[in-house]
mmCIF file of C-alpha atoms in Angstrom:
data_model
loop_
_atom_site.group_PDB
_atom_site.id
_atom_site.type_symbol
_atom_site.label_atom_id
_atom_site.label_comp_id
_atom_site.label_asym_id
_atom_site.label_seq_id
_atom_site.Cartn_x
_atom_site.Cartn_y
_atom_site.Cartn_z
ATOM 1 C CA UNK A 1210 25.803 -3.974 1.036
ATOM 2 C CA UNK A 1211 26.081 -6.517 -1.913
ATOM 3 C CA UNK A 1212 27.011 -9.701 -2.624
ATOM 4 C CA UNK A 1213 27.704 -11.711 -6.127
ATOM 5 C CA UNK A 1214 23.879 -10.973 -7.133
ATOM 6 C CA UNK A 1215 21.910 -10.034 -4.602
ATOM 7 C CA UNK A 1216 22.029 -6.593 -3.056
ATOM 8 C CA UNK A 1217 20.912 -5.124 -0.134
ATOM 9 C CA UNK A 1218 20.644 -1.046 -1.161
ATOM 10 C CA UNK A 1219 17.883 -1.517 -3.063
ATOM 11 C CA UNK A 1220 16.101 -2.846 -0.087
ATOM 12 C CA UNK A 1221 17.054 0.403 1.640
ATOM 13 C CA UNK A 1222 16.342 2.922 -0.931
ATOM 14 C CA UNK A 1223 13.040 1.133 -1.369
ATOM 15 C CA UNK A 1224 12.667 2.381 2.795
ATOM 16 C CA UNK A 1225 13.585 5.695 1.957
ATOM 17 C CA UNK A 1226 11.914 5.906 -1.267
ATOM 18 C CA UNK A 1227 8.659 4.509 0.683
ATOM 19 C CA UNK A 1228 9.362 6.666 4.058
ATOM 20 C CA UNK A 1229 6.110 8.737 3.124
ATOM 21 C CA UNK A 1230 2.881 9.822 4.973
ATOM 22 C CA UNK A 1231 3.396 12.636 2.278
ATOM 23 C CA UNK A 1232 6.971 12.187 4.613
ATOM 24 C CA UNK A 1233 7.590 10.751 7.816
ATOM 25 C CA UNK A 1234 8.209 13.948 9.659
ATOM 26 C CA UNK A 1235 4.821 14.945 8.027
ATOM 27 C CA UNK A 1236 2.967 11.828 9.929
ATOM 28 C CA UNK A 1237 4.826 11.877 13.020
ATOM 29 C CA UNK A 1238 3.787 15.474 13.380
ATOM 30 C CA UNK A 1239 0.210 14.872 12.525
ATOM 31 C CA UNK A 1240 -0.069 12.031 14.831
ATOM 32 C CA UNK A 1241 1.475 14.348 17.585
ATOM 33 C CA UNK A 1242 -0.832 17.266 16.970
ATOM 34 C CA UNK A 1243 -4.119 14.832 16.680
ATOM 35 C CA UNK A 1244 -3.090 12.582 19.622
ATOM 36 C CA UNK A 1245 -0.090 13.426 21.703
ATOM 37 C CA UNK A 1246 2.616 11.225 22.248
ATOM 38 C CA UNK A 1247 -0.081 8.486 22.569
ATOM 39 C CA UNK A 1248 -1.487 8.324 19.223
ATOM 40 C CA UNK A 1249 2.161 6.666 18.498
ATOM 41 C CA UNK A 1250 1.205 3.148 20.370
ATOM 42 C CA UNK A 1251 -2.195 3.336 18.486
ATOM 43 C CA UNK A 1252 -3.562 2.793 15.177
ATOM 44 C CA UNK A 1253 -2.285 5.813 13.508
ATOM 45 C CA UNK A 1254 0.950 4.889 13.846
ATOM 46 C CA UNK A 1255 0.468 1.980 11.956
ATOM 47 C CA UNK A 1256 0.608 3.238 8.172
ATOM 48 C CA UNK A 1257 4.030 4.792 9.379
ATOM 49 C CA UNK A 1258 5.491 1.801 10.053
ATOM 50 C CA UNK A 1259 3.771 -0.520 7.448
ATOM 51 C CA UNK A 1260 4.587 1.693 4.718
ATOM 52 C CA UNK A 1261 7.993 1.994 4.676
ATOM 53 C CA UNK A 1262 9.099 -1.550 5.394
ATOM 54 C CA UNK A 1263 6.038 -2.597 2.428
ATOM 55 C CA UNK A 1264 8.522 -0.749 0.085
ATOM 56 C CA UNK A 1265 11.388 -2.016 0.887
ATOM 57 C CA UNK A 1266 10.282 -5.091 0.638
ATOM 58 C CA UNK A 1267 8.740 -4.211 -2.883
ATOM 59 C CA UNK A 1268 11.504 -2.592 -4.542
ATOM 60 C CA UNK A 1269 14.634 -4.524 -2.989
ATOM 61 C CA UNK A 1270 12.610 -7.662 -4.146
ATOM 62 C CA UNK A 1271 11.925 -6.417 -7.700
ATOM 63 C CA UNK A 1272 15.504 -4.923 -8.599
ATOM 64 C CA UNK A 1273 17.288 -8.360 -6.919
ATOM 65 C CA UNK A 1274 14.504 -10.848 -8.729
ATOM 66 C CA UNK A 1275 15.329 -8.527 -12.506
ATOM 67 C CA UNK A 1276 19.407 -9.391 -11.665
ATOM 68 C CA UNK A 1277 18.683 -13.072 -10.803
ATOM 69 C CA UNK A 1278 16.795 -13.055 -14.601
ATOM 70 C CA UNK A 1279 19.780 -11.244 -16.529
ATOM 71 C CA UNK A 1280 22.161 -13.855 -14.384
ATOM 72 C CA UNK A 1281 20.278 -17.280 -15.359
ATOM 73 C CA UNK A 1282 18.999 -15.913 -18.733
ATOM 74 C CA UNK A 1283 22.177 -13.706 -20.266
ATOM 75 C CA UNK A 1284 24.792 -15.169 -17.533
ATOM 76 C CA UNK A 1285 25.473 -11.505 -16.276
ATOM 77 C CA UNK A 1286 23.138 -9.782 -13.366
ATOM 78 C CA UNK A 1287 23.628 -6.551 -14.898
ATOM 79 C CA UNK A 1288 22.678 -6.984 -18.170
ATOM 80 C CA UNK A 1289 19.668 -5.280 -19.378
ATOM 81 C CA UNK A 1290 16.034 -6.744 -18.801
ATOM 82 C CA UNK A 1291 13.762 -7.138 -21.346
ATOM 83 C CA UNK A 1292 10.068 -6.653 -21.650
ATOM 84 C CA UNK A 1293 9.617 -10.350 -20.856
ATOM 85 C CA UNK A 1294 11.921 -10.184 -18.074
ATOM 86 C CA UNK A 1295 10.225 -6.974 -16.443
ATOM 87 C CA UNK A 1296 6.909 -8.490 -16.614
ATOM 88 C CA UNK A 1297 7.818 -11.690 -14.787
ATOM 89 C CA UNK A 1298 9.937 -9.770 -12.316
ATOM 90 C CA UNK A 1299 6.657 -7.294 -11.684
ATOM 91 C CA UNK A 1300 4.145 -9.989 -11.468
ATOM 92 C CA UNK A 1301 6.528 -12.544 -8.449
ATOM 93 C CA UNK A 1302 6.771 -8.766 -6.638
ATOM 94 C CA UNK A 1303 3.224 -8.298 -6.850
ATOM 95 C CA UNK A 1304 2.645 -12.245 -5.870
ATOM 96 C CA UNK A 1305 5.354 -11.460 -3.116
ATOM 97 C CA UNK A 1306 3.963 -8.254 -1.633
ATOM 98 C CA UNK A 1307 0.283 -10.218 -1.036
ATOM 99 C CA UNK A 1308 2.264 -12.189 1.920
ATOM 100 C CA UNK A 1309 2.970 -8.979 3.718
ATOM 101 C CA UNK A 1310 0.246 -6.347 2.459
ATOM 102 C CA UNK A 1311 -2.964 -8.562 2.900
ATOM 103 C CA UNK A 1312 -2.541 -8.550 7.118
ATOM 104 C CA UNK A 1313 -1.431 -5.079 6.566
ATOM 105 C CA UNK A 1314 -4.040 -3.572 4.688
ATOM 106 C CA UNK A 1315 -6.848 -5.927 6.919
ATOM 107 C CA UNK A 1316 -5.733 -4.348 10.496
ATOM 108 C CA UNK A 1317 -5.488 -0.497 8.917
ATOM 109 C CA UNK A 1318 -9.024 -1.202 7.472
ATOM 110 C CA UNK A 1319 -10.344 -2.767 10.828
ATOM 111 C CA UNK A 1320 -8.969 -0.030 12.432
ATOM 112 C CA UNK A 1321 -10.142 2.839 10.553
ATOM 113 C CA UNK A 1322 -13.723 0.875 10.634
ATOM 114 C CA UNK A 1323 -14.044 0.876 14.555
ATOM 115 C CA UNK A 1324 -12.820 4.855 14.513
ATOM 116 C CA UNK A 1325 -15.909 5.625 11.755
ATOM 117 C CA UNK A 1326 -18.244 3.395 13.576
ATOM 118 C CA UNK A 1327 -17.648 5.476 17.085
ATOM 119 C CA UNK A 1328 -17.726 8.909 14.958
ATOM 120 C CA UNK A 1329 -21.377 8.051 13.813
ATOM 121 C CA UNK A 1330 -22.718 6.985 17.137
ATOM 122 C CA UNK A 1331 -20.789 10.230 18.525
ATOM 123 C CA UNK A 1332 -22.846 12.475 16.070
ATOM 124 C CA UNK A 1333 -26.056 10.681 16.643
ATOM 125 C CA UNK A 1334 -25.659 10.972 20.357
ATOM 126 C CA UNK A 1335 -24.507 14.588 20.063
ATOM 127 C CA UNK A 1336 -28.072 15.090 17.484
ATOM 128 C CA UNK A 1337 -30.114 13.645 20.529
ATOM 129 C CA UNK A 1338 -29.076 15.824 23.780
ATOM 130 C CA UNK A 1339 -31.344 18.727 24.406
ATOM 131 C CA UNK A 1340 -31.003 22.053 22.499
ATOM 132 C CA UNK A 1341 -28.900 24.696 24.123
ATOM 133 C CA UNK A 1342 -26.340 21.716 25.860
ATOM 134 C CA UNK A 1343 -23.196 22.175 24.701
ATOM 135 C CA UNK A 1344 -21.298 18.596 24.562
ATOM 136 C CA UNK A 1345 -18.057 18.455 22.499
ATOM 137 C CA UNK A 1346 -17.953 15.150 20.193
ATOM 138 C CA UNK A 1347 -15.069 14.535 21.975
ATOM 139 C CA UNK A 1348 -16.384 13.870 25.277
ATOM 140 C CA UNK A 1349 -19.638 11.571 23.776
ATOM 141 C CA UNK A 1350 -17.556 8.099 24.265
ATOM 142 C CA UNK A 1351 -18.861 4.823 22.904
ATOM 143 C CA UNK A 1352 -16.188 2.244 24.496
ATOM 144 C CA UNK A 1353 -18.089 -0.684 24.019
ATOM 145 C CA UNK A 1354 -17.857 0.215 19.968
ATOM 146 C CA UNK A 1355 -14.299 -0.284 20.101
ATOM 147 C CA UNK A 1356 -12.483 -3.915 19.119
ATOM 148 C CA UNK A 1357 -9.444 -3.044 19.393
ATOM 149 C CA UNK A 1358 -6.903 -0.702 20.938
ATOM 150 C CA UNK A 1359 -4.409 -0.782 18.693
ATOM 151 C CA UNK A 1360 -2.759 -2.539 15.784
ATOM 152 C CA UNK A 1361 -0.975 -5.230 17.949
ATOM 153 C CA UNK A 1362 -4.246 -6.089 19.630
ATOM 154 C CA UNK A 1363 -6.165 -6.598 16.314
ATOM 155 C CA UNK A 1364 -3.830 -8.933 15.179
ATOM 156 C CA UNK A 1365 -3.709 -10.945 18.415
ATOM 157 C CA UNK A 1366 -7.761 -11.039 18.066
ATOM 158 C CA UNK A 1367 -7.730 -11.588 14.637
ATOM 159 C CA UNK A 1368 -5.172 -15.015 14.862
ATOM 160 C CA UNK A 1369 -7.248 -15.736 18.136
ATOM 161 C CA UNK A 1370 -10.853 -16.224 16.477
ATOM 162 C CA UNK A 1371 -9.551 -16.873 12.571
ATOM 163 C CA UNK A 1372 -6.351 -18.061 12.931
ATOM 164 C CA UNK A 1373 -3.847 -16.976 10.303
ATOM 165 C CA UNK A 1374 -6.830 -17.330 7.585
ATOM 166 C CA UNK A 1375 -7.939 -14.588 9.410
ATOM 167 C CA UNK A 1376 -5.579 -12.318 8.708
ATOM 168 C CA UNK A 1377 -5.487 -12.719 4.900
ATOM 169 C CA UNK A 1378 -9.161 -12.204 4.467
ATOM 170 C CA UNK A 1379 -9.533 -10.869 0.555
ATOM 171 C CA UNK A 1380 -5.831 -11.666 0.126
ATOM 172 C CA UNK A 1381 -7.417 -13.398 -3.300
ATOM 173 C CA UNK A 1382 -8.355 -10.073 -4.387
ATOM 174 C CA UNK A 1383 -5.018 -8.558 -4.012
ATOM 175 C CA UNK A 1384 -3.424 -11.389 -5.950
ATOM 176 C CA UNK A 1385 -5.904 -10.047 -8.522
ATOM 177 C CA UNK A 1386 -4.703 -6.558 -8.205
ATOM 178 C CA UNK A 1387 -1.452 -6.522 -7.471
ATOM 179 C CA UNK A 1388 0.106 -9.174 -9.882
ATOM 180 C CA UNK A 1389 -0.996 -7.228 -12.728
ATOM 181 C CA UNK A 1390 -1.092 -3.995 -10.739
ATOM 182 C CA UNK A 1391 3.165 -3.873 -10.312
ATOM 183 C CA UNK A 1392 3.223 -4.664 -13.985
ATOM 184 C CA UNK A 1393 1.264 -1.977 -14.951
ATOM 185 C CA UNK A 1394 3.529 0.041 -12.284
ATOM 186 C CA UNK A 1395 7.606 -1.330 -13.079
ATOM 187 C CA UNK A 1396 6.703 -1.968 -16.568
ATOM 188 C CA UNK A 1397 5.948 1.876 -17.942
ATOM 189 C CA UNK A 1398 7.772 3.434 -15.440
ATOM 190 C CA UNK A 1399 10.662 1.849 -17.414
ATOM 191 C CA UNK A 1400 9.041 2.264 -20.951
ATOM 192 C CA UNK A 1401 8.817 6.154 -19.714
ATOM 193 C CA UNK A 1402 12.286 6.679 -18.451
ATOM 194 C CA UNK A 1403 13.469 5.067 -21.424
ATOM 195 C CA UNK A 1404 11.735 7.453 -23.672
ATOM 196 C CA UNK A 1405 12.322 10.309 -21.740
ATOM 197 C CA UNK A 1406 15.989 9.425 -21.425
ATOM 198 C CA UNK A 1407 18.570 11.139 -24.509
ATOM 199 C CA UNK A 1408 20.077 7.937 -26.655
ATOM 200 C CA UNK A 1409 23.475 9.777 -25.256
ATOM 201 C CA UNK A 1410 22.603 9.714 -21.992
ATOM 202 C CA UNK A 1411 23.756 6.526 -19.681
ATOM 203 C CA UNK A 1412 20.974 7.468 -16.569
ATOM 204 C CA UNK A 1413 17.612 8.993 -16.937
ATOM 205 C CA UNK A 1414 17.496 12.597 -15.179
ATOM 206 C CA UNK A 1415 15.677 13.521 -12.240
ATOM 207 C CA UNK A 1416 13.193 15.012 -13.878
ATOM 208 C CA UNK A 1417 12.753 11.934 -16.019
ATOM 209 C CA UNK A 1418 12.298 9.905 -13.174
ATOM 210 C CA UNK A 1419 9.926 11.686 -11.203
ATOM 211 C CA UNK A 1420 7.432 12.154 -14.355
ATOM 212 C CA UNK A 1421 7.893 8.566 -15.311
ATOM 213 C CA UNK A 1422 7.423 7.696 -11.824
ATOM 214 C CA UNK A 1423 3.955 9.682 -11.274
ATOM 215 C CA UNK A 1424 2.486 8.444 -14.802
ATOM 216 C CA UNK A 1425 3.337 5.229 -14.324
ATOM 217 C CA UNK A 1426 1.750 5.394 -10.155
ATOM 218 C CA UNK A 1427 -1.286 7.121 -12.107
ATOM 219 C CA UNK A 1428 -1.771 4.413 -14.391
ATOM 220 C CA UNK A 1429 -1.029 1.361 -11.748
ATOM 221 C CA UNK A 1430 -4.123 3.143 -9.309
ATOM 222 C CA UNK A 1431 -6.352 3.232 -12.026
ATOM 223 C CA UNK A 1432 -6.350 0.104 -13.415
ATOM 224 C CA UNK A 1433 -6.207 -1.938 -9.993
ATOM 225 C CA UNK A 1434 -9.047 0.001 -8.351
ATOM 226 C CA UNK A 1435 -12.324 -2.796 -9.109
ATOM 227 C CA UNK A 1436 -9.850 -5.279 -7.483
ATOM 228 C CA UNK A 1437 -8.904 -2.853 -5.075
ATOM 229 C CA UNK A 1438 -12.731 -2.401 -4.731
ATOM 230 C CA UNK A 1439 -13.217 -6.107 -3.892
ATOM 231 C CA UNK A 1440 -10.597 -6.348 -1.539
ATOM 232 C CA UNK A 1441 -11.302 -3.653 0.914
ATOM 233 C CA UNK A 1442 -15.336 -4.849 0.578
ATOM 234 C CA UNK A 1443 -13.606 -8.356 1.670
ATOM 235 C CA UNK A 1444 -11.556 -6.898 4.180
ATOM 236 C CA UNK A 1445 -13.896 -4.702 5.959
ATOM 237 C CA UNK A 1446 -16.269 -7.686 6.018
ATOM 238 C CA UNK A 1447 -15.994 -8.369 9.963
ATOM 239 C CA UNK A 1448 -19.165 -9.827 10.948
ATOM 240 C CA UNK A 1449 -19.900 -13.306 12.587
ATOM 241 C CA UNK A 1450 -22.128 -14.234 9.403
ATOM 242 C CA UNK A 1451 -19.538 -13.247 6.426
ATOM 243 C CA UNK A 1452 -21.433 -11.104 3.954
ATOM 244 C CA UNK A 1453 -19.387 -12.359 1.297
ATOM 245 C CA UNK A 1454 -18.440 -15.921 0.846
ATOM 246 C CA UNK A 1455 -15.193 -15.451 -1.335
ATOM 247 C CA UNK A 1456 -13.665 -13.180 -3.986
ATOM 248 C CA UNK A 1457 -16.677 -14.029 -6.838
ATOM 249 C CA UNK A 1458 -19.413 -13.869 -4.474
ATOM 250 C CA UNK A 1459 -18.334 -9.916 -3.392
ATOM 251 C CA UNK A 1460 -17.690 -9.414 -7.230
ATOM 252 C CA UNK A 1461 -21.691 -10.656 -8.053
ATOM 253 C CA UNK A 1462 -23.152 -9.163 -4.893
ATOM 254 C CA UNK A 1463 -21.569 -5.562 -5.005
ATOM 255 C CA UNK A 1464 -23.028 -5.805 -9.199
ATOM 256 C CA UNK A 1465 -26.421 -6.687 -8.609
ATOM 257 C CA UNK A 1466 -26.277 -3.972 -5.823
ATOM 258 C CA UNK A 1467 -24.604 -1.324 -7.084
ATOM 259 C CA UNK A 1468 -23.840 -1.819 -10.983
ATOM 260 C CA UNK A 1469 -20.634 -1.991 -12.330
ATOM 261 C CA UNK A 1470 -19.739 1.666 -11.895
ATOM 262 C CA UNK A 1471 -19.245 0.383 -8.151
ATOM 263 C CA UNK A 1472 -15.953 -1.124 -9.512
ATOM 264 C CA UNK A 1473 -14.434 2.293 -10.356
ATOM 265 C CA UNK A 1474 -15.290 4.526 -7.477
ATOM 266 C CA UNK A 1475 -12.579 6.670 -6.528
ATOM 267 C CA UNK A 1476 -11.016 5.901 -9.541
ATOM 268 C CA UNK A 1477 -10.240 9.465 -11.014
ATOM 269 C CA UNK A 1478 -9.421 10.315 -6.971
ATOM 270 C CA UNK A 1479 -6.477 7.381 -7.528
ATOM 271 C CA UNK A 1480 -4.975 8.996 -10.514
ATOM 272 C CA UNK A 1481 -4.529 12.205 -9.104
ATOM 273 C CA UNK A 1482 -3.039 11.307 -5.562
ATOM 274 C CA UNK A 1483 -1.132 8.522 -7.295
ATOM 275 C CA UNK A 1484 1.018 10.480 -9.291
ATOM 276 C CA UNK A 1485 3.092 12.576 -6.870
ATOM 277 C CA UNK A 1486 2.720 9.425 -4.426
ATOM 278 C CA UNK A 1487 4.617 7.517 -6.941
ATOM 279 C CA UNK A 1488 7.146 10.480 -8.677
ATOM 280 C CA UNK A 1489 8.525 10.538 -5.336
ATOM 281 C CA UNK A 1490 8.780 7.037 -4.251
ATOM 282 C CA UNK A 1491 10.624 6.669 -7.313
ATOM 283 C CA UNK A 1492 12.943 10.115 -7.190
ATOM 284 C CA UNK A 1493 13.526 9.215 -4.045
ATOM 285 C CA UNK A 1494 14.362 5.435 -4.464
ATOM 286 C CA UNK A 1495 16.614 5.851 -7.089
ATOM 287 C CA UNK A 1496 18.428 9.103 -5.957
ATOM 288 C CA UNK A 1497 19.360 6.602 -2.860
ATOM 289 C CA UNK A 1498 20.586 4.205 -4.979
ATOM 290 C CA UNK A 1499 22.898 6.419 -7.073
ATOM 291 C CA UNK A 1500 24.030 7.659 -3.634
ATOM 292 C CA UNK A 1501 24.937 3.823 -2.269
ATOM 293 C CA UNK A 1502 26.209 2.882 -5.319
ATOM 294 C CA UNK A 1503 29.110 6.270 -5.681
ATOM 295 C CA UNK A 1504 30.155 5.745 -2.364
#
């Protein structure tokens, strides 16, 4: 699974590492329970797929772009990466993961959109019928509310009315938070497995790895939620008449609306789901790797 300098374990631990829903069995059970074996050709099956192959693509990119630094800068892949190197590695992954998160996180948005919209009419209808009727939610369908049928289809209309523009809608924004967002994720998850890791010791423990990992995730959410703000504004933003014209115009019209505490909603909800998010992912992804790597 390697070659001279680039390997391809780290693309795979980053798929096991990332193979969460809280875990896969976890989602594929929910989705059965909530929706039968049809909820897996519609849009809940969608964050099971995307989330895993996001990963790999995020750590196997990160751990092959630090070696292809140590080789051109020190003349060996393996040699150690410095604070410099880390930073420029983090920021091209970030850069990187734009080209396949923006569509990604625009159809799960979409999706979950269309699924509130029909849960308010639902309600409302259910709040009109006469007293003493007893209608389950369930039964109150509003098809016409519904775009799409599935992830597949929202692309397909997406590319059909946009074009591929369409489909990175508020893909500025996440240049703005991820760039410095995987910095502020790679770069003190190593500072923190460094300091958590005995001078004697040649690998940081488990332990080690799966605090570093969840301050480091905790830290990352935190700081990337007003972009992450912005984006999913941008994103959501499906009308015929955009509401927002581009990245500074959602930035200006959400602060004159809202203030700037609009920027950091949900941020103390980010710190605290994005620490055992993240002490797993990277448990996980580097327990894989010591695996590949003694066999």
């Amino acid at each position: 699974m390697t070659s001279k300098n680039f390997r391809l374990d780290d693309f795979v631990a980053g798929w096991i590492g990332g193979s969460g829903y809280q875990n896969t069995l976890h989602c594929i059970l929910s989705i059965y329970r909530k929706e039968t074996v049809m909820g897996f050709f519609k849009g809940m099956s969608f964050p099971l797929a995307s989330i895993t192959v996001y990963n790999s693509v995020v750590f196997g990119f990160f751990s092959n772009t630090q070696r292809l630094i140590s080789k051109y800068r020190y003349g060996d892949g393996r040699h150690p990466c410095g604070m410099l190197d880390l930073t420029v590695a983090s920021m091209l992954t970030g850069l990187i993961s734009v080209g396949l998160g923006a569509p990604v996180d625009l159809v799960k948005i979409r999706l979950q959109m269309q699924t509130q919209m029909v849960l308010a009419e639902n309600l409302q209808l259910a709040g009109n019928v006469a007293n003493g009727t007893n209608i389950p939610l369930r039964s109150v369908d509003i098809p016409n509310q519904r775009l799409y049928r599935g992830p597949i289809h929202c692309i397909s209309s997406i590319l059909q009315t946009q074009g591929i523009q369409g489909l990175y809608r508020g893909a500025g924004a996440m240049i703005l938070r991820d760039v410095p967002g995987y910095a502020l994720y790679f770069i003190p998850y190593a500072v923190f497995c460094d300091l958590l890791t005995p001078s004697s010791s040649s690998s940081p423990h488990p332990c080690s790895i799966w605090l570093a990992g969840g301050l480091a995730g905790s830290i990352s959410w935190v700081t990337a939620t007003p972009a992450d703000v912005v984006k999913s504004r941008m994103q959501a933003d499906a009308q015929l008449q955009k509401k927002y014209k581009g990245v500074l115009h959602c930035i200006v019209q959400s602060y004159r609306a809202e203030g700037a505490e609009v920027f950091f909603r949900g941020a103390s909800v980010n710190a605290i789901r994005g620490f055992p998010m993240s002490s797993t992912m990277f448990l996980m992804y580097e327990l894989s790797l010591q695996f590949f790597r003694s066999h």
